[in-house]
PDB file of C-alpha atoms in Angstrom:
ATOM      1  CA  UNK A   1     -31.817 -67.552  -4.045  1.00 42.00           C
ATOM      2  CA  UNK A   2     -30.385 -64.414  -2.724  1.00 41.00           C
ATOM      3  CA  UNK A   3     -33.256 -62.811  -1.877  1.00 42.00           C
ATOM      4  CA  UNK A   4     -33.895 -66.269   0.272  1.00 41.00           C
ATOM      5  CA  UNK A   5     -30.649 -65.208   2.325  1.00 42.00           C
ATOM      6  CA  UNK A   6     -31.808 -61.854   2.879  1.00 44.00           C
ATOM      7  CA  UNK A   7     -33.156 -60.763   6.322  1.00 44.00           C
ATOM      8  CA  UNK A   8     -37.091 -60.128   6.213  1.00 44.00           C
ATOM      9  CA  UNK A   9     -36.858 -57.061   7.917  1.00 44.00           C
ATOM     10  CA  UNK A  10     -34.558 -55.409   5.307  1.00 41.00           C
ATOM     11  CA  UNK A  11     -37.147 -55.022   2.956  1.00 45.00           C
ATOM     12  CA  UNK A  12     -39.807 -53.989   5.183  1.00 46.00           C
ATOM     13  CA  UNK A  13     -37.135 -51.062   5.445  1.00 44.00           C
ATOM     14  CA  UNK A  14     -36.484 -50.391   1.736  1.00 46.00           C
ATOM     15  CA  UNK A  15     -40.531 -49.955   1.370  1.00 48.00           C
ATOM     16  CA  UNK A  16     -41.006 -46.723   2.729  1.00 47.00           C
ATOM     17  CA  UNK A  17     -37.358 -45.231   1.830  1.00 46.00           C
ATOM     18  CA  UNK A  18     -38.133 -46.139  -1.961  1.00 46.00           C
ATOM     19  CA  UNK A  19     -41.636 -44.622  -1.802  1.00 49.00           C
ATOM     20  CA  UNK A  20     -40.355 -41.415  -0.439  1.00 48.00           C
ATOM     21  CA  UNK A  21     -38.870 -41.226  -4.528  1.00 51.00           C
ATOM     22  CA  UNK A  22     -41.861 -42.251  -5.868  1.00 56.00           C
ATOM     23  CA  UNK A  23     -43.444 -39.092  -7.862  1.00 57.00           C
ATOM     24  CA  UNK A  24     -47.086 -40.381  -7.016  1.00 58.00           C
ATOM     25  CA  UNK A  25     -46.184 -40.826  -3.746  1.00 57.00           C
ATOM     26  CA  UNK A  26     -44.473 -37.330  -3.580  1.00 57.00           C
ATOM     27  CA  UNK A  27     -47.418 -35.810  -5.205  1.00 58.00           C
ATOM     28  CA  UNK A  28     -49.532 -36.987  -2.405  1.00 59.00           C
ATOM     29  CA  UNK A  29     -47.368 -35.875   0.329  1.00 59.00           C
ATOM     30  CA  UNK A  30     -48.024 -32.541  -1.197  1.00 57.00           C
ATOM     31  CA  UNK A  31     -51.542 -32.169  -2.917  1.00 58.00           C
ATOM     32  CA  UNK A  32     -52.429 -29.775   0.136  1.00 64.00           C
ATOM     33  CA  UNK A  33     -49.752 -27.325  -0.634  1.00 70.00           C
ATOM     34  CA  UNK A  34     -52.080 -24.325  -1.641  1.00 79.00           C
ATOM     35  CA  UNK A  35     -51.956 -20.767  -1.884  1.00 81.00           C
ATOM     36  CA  UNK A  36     -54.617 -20.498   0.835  1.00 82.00           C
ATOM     37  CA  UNK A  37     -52.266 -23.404   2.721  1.00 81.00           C
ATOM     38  CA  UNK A  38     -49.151 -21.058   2.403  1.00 85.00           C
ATOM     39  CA  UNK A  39     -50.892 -18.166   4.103  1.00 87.00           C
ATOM     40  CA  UNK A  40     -52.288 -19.327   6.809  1.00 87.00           C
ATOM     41  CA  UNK A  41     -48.505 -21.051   7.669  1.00 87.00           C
ATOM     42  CA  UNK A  42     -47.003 -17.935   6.925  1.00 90.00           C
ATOM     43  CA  UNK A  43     -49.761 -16.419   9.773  1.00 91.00           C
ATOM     44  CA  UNK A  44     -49.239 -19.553  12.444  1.00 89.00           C
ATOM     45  CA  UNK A  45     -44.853 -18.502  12.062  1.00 90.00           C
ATOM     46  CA  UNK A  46     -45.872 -14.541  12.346  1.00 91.00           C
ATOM     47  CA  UNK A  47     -47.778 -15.808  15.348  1.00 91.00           C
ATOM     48  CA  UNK A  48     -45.200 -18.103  17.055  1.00 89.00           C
ATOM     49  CA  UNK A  49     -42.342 -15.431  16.504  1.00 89.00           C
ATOM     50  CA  UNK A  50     -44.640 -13.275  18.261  1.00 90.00           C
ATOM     51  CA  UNK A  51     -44.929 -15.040  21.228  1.00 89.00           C
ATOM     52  CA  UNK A  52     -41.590 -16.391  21.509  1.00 86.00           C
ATOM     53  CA  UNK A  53     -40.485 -12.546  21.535  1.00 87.00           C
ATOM     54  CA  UNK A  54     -43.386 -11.563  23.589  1.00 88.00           C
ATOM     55  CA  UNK A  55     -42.809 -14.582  26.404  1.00 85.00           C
ATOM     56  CA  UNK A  56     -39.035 -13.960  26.168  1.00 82.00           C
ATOM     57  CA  UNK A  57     -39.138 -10.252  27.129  1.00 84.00           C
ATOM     58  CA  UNK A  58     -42.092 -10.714  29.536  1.00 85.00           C
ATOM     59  CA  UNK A  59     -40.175 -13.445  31.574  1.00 81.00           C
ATOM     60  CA  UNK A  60     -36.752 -10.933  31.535  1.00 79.00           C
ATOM     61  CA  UNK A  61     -38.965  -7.874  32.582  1.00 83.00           C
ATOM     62  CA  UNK A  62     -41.040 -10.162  35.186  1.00 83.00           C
ATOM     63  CA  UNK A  63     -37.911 -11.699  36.423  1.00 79.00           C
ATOM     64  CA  UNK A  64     -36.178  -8.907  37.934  1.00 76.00           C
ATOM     65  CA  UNK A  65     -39.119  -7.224  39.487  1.00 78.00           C
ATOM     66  CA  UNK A  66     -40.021 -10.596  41.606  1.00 76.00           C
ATOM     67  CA  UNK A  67     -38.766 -11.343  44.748  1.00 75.00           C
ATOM     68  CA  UNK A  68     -35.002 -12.442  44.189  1.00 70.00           C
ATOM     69  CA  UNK A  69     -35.580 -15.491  45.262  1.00 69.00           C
ATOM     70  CA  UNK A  70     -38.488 -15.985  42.650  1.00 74.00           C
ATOM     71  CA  UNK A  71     -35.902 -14.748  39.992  1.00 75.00           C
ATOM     72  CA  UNK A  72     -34.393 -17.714  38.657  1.00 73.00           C
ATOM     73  CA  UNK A  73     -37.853 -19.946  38.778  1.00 72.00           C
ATOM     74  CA  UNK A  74     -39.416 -17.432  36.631  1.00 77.00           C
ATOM     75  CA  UNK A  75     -36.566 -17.785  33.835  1.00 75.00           C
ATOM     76  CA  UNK A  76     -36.432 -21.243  34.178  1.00 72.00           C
ATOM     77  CA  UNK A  77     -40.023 -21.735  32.858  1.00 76.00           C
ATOM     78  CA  UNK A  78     -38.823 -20.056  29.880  1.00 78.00           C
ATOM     79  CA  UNK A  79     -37.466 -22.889  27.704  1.00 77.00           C
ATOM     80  CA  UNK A  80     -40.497 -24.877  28.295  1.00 77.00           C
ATOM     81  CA  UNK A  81     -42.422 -22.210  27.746  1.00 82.00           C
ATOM     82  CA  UNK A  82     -40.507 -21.475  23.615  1.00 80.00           C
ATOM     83  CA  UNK A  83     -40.413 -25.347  23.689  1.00 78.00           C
ATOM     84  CA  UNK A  84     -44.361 -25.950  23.620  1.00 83.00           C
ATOM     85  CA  UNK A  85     -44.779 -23.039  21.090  1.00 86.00           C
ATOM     86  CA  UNK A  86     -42.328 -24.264  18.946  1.00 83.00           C
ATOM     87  CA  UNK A  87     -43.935 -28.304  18.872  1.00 82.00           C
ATOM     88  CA  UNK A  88     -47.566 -26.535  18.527  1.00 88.00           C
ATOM     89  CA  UNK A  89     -46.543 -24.752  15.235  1.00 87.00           C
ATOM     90  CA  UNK A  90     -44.552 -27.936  14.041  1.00 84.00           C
ATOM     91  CA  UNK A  91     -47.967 -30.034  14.559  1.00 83.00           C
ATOM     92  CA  UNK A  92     -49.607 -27.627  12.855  1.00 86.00           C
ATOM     93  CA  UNK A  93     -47.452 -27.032   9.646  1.00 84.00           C
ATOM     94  CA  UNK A  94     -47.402 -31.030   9.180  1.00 79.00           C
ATOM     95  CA  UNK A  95     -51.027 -31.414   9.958  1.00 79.00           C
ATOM     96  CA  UNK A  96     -51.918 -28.485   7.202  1.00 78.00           C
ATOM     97  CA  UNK A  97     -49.389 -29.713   3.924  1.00 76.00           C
ATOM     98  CA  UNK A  98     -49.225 -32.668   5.086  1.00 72.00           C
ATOM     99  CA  UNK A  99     -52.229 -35.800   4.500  1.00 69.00           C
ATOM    100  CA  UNK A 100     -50.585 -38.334   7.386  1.00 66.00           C
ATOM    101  CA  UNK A 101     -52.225 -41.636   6.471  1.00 67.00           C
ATOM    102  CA  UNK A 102     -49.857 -44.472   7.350  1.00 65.00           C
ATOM    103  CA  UNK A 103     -48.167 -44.861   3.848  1.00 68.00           C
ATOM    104  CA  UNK A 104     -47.428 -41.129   4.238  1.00 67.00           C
ATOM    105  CA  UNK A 105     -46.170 -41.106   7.383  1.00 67.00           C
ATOM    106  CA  UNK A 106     -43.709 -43.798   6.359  1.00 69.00           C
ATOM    107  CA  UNK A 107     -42.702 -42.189   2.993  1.00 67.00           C
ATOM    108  CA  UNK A 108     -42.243 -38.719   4.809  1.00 67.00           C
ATOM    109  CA  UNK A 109     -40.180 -40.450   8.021  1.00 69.00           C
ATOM    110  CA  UNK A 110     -37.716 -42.034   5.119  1.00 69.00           C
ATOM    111  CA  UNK A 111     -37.007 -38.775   2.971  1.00 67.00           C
ATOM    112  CA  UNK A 112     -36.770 -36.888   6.599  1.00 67.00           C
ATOM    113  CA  UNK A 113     -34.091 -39.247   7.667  1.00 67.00           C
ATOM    114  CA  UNK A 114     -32.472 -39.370   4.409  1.00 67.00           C
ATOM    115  CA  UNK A 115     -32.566 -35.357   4.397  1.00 65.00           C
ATOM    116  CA  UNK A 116     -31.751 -35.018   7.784  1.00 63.00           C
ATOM    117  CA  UNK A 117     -28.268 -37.224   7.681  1.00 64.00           C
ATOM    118  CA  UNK A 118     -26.827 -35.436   5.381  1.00 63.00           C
ATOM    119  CA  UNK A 119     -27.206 -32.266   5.375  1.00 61.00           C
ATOM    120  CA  UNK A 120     -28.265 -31.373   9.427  1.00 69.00           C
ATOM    121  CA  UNK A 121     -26.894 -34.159  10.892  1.00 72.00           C
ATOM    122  CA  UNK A 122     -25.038 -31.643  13.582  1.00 75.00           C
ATOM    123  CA  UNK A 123     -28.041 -29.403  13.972  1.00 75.00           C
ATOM    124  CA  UNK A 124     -30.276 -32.095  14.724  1.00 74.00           C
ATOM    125  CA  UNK A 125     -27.586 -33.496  17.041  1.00 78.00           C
ATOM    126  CA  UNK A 126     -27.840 -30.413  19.180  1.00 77.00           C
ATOM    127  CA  UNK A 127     -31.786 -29.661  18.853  1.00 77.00           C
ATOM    128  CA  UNK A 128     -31.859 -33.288  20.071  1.00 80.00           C
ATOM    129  CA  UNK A 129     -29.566 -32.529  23.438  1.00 80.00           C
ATOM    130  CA  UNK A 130     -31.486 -29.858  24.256  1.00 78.00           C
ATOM    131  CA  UNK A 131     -34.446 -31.752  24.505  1.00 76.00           C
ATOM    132  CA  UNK A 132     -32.796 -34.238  26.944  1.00 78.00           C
ATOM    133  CA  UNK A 133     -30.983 -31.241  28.079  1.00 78.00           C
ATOM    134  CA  UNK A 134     -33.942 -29.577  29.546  1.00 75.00           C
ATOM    135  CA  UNK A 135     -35.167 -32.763  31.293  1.00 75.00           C
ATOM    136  CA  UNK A 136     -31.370 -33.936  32.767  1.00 77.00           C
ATOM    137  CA  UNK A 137     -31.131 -30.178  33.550  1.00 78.00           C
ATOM    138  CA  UNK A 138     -26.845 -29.812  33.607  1.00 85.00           C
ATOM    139  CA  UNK A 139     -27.813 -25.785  32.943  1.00 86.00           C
ATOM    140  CA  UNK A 140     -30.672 -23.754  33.342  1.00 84.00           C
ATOM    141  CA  UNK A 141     -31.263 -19.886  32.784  1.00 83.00           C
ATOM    142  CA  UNK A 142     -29.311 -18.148  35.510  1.00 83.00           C
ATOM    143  CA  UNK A 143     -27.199 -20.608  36.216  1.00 87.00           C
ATOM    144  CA  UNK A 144     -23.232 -20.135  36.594  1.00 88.00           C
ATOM    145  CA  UNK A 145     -21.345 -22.866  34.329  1.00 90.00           C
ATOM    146  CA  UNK A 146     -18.385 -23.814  32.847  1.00 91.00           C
ATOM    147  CA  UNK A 147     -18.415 -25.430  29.574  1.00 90.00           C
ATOM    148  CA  UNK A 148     -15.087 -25.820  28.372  1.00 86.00           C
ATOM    149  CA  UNK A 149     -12.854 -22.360  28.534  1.00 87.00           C
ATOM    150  CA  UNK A 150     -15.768 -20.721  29.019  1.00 90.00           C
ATOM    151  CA  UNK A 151     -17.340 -19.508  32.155  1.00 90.00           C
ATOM    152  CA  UNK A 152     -20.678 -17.459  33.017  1.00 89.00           C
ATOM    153  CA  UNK A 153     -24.257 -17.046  33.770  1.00 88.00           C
ATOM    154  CA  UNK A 154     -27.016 -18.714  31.423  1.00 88.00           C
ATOM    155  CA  UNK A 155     -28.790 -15.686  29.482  1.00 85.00           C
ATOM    156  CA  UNK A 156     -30.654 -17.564  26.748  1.00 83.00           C
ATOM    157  CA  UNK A 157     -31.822 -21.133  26.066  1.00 82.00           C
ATOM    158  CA  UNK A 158     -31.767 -21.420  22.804  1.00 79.00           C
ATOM    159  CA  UNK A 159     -33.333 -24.614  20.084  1.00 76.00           C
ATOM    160  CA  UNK A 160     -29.575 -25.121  19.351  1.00 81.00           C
ATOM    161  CA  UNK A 161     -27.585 -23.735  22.202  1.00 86.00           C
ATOM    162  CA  UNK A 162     -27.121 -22.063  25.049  1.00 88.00           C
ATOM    163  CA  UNK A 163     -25.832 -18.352  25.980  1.00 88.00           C
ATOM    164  CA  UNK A 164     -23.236 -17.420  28.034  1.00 89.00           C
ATOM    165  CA  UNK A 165     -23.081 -13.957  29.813  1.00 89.00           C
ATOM    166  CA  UNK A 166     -18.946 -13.950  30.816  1.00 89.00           C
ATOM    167  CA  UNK A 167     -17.404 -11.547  33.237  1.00 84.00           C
ATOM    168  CA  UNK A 168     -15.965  -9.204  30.340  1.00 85.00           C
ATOM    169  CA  UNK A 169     -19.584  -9.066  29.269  1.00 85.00           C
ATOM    170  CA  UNK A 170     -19.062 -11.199  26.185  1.00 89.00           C
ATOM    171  CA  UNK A 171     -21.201 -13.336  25.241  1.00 90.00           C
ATOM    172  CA  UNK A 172     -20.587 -16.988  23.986  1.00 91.00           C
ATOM    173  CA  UNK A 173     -22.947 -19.123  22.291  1.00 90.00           C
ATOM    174  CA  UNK A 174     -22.507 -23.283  23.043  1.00 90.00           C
ATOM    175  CA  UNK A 175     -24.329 -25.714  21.137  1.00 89.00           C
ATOM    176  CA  UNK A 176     -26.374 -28.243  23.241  1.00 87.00           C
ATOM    177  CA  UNK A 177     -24.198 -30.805  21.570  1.00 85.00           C
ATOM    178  CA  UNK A 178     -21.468 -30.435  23.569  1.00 84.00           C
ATOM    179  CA  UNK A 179     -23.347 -31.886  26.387  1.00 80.00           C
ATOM    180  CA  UNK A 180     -22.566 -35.232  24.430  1.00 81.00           C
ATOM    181  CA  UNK A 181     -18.496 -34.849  25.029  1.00 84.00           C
ATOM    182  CA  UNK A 182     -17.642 -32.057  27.454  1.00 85.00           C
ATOM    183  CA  UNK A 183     -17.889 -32.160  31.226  1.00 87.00           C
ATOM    184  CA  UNK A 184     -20.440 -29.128  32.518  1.00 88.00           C
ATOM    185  CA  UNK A 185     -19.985 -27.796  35.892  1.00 89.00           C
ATOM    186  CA  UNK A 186     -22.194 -26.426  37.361  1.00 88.00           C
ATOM    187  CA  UNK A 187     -22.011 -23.599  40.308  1.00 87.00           C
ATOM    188  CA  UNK A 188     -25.471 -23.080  42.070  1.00 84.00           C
ATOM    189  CA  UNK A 189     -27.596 -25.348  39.549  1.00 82.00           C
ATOM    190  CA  UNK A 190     -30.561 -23.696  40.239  1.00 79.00           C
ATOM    191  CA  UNK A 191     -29.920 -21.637  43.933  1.00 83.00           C
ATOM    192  CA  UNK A 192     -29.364 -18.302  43.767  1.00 83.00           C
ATOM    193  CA  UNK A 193     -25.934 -18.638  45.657  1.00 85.00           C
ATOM    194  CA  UNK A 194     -22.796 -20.126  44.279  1.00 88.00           C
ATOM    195  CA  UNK A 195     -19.825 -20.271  46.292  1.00 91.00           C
ATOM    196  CA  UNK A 196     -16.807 -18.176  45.883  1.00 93.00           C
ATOM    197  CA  UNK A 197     -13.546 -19.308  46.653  1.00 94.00           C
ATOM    198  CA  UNK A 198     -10.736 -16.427  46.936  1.00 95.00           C
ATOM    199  CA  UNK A 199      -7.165 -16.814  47.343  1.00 95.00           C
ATOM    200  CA  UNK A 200      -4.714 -15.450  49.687  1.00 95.00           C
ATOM    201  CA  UNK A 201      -0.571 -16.271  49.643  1.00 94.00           C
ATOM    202  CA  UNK A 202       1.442 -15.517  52.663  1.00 94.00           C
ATOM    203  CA  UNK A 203       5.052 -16.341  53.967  1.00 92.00           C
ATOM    204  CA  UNK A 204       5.855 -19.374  55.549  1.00 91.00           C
ATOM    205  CA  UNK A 205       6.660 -17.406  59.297  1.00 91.00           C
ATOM    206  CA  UNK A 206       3.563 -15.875  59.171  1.00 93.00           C
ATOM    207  CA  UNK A 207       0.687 -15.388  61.895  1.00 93.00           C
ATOM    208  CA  UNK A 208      -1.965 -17.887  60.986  1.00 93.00           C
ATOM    209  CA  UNK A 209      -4.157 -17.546  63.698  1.00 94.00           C
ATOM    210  CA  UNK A 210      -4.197 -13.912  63.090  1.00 95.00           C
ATOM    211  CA  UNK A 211      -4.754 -14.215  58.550  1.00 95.00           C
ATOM    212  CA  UNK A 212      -7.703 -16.498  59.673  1.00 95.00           C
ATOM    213  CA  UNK A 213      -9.002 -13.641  62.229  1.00 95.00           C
ATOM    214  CA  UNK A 214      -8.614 -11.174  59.090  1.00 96.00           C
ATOM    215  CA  UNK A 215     -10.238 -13.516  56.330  1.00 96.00           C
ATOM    216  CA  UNK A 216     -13.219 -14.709  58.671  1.00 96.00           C
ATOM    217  CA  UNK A 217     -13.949 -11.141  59.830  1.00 95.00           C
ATOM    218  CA  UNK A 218     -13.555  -9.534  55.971  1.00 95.00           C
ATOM    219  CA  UNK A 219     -16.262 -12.424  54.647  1.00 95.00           C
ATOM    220  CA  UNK A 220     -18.940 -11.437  57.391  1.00 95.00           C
ATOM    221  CA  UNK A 221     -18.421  -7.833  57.696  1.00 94.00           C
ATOM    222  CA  UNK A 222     -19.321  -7.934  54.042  1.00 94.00           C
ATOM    223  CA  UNK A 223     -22.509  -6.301  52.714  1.00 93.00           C
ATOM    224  CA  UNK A 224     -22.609  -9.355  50.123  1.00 94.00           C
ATOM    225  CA  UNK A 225     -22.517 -12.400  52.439  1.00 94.00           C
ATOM    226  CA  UNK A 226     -25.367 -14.801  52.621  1.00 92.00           C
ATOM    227  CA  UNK A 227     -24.727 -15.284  56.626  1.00 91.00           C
ATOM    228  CA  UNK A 228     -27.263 -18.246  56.397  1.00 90.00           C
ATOM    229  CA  UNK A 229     -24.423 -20.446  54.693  1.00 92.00           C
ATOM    230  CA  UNK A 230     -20.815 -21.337  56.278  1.00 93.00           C
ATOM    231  CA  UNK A 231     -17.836 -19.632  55.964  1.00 95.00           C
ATOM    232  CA  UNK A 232     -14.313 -21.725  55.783  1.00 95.00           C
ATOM    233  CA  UNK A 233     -10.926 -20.875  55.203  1.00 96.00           C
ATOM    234  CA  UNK A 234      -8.683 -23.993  53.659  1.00 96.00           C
ATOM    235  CA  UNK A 235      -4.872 -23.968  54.472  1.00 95.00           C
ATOM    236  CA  UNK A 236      -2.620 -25.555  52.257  1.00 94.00           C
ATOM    237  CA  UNK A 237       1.390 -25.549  52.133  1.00 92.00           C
ATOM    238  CA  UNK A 238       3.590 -24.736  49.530  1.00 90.00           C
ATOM    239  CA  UNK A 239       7.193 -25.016  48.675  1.00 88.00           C
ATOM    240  CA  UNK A 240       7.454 -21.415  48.761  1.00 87.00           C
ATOM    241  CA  UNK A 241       4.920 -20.150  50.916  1.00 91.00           C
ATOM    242  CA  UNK A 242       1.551 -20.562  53.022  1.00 94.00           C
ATOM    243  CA  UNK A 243      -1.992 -20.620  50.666  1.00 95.00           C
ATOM    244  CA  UNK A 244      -5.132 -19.483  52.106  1.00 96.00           C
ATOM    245  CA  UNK A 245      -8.369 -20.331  50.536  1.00 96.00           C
ATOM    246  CA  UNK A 246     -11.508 -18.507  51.890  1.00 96.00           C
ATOM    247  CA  UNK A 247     -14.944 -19.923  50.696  1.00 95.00           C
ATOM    248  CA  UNK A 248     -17.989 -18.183  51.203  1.00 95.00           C
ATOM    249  CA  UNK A 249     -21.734 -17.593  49.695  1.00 94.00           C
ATOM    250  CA  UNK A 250     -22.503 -14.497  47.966  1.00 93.00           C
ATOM    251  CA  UNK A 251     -26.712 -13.765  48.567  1.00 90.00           C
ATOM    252  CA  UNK A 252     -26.791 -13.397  45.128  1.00 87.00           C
ATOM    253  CA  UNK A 253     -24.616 -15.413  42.242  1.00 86.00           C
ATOM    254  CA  UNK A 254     -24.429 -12.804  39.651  1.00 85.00           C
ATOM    255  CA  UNK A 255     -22.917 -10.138  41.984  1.00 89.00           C
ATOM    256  CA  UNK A 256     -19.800 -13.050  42.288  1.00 90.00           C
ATOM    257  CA  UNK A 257     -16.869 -10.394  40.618  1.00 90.00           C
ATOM    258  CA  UNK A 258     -18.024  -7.741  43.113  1.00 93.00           C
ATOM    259  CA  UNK A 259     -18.090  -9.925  46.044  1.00 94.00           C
ATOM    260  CA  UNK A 260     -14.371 -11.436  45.541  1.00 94.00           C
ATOM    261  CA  UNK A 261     -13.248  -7.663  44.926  1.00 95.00           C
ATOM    262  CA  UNK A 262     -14.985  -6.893  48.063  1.00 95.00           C
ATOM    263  CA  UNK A 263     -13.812  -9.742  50.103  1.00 96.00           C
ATOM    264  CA  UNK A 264      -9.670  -9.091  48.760  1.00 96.00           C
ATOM    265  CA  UNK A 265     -10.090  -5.021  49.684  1.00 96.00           C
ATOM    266  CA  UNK A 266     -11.126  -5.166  53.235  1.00 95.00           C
ATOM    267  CA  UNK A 267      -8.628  -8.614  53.874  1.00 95.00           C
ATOM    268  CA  UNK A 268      -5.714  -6.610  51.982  1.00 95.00           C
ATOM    269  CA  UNK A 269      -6.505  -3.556  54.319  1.00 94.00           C
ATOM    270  CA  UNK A 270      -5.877  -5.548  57.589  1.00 94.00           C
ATOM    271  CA  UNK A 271      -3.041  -7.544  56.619  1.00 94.00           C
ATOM    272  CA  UNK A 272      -1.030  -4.135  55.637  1.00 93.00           C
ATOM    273  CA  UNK A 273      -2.051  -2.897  59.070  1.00 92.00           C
ATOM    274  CA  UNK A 274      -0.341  -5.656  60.519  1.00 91.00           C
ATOM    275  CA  UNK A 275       2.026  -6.018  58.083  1.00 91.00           C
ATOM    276  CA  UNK A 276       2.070  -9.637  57.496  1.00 92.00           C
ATOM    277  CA  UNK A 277       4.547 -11.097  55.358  1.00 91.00           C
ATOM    278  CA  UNK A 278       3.865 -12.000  51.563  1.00 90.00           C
ATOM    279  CA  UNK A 279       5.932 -15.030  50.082  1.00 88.00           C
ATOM    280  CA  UNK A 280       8.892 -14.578  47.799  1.00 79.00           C
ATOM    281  CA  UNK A 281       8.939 -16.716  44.732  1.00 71.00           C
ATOM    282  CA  UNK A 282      12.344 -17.947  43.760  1.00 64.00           C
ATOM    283  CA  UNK A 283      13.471 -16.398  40.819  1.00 56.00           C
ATOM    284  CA  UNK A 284      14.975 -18.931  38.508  1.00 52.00           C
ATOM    285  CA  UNK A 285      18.081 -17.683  36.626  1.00 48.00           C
ATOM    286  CA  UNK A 286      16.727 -18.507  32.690  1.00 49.00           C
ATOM    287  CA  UNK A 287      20.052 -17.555  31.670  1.00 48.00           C
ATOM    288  CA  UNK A 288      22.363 -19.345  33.983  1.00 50.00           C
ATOM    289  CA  UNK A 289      20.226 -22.810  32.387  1.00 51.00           C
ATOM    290  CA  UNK A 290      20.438 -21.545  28.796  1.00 47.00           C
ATOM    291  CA  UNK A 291      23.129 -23.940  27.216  1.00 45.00           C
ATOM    292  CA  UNK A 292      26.098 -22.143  25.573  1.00 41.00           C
ATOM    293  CA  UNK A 293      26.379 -23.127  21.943  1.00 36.00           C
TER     294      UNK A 293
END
């Protein structure tokens, strides 16, 4: 009676999941796992390391030698590049231990799944985001990101993760799972400029025709300015004092630290020429608002 009640499909399921503990079947699975078998493996995963390492230093070494605006195409084509390796020596491995006639290939897909949820459940999670990752593209190689606290240029795109070159030249590995639950954002995605937005703080009685005269002429007078893009200075009040935000194109994103630093010396310069006046913060008496026990 109960097995009246119960759903056809569920036993189509059980099927392969139960084979995959059958001993015959098992012994099938791996009749073709030879010493000759093991060698030749062991010679396709010499291979593929080989040209994973050979591909990944020929795209670094090709990369900055090409035109700079070339630069970040070349390293793009890197992940697809590790990706296709990495799904030929797969195909292989299965195709040489592995006899994939349609009983196998169920019995293998049910101890795979059984394997694979408990024990890499996570790393599968994040092999599986990069593979949508590289065809939603949030990040690519060179591009400037921030994933959570962390913010810098792409170096490596990894079968787990990504790496992150940071401004104090750390760098911080992110597994592609975290494109499940954590907003990206992304600065140039893909362009070789990102925009850099530097902040200025003034008094309230100060000259504002004359900061803007400073800020404009300190962005194009600089030898790191892509003049092809606009240049705009936002103004915004504050309760105790005027904020100037200048944003402006570097020609290249990876010199962004040396372009602000640029852009706040030759600003800085003029505005103690004319000696314009910087705000004063109101200092809040702690102690006057500690309560007396």
């Amino acid at each position: 009676m109960a097995s009246l009640l119960q759903p056809p499909g569920l036993s189509q399921l059980r099927g392969p999941v139960a084979q995959a503990g059958d001993p015959e079947t098992l012994q099938t699975l791996v009749d073709d796992f030879t010493a000759h078998n093991l060698f030749k493996a062991l010679v396709a995963i010499a291979i593929a390391w080989l040209l994973v390492w050979g591909i990944q230093h020929a795209t670094n070494w090709i990369s900055e030698r090409v035109p700079r605006r070339y630069r970040l195409l070349t390293k793009q084509s890197l992940p697809f590049l590790k990706g296709l390796i990495l799904l030929t020596v797969i195909a292989y491995l299965v195709n040489l231990f592995v006899n994939l006639s349609q009983q196998n290939l169920l019995a293998l897909t049910g101890t795979m799944a059984v394997a694979l949820g408990f024990a890499f459940k996570d790393y599968v999670t994040s092999v599986i985001a990069g593979t949508v990752a590289l065809f939603e593209a949030p990040y690519r190689v060179g591009d400037r990101v921030t994933i959570g606290d962390h913010y810098g240029e792409v170096v490596s795109y990894g079968l787990r993760g990504i790496r992150l070159q940071t401004f104090d030249d750390n760098t911080v590995t992110i597994p592609h799972s975290k494109t499940w639950t954590e907003a990206i954002s992304n600065a140039n995605s893909g362009h070789l400029e990102a925009q850099v937005a530097t902040d200025f703080y003034f008094d309230h009685h100060v000259d504002m025709e004359t900061v803007l005269q400073i800020l404009y002429e300190a962005a194009y007078s600089s030898r790191y300015t892509q003049l092809k893009l606009p240049v705009t200075v936002v103004v915004e009040e504050k309760p105790w004092g005027t904020h100037f935000r200048l944003k402006a194109y570097p020609m290249d994103a990876r010199d962004e630290p040396a372009y602000r630093t640029d852009l706040i010396r030759r600003a800085k310069q003029a505005f103690a020429q004319e000696k314009l006046p910087y705000p004063h913060l109101p200092v809040q008496d702690q102690l006057s608002q500690t309560p007396h026990v």
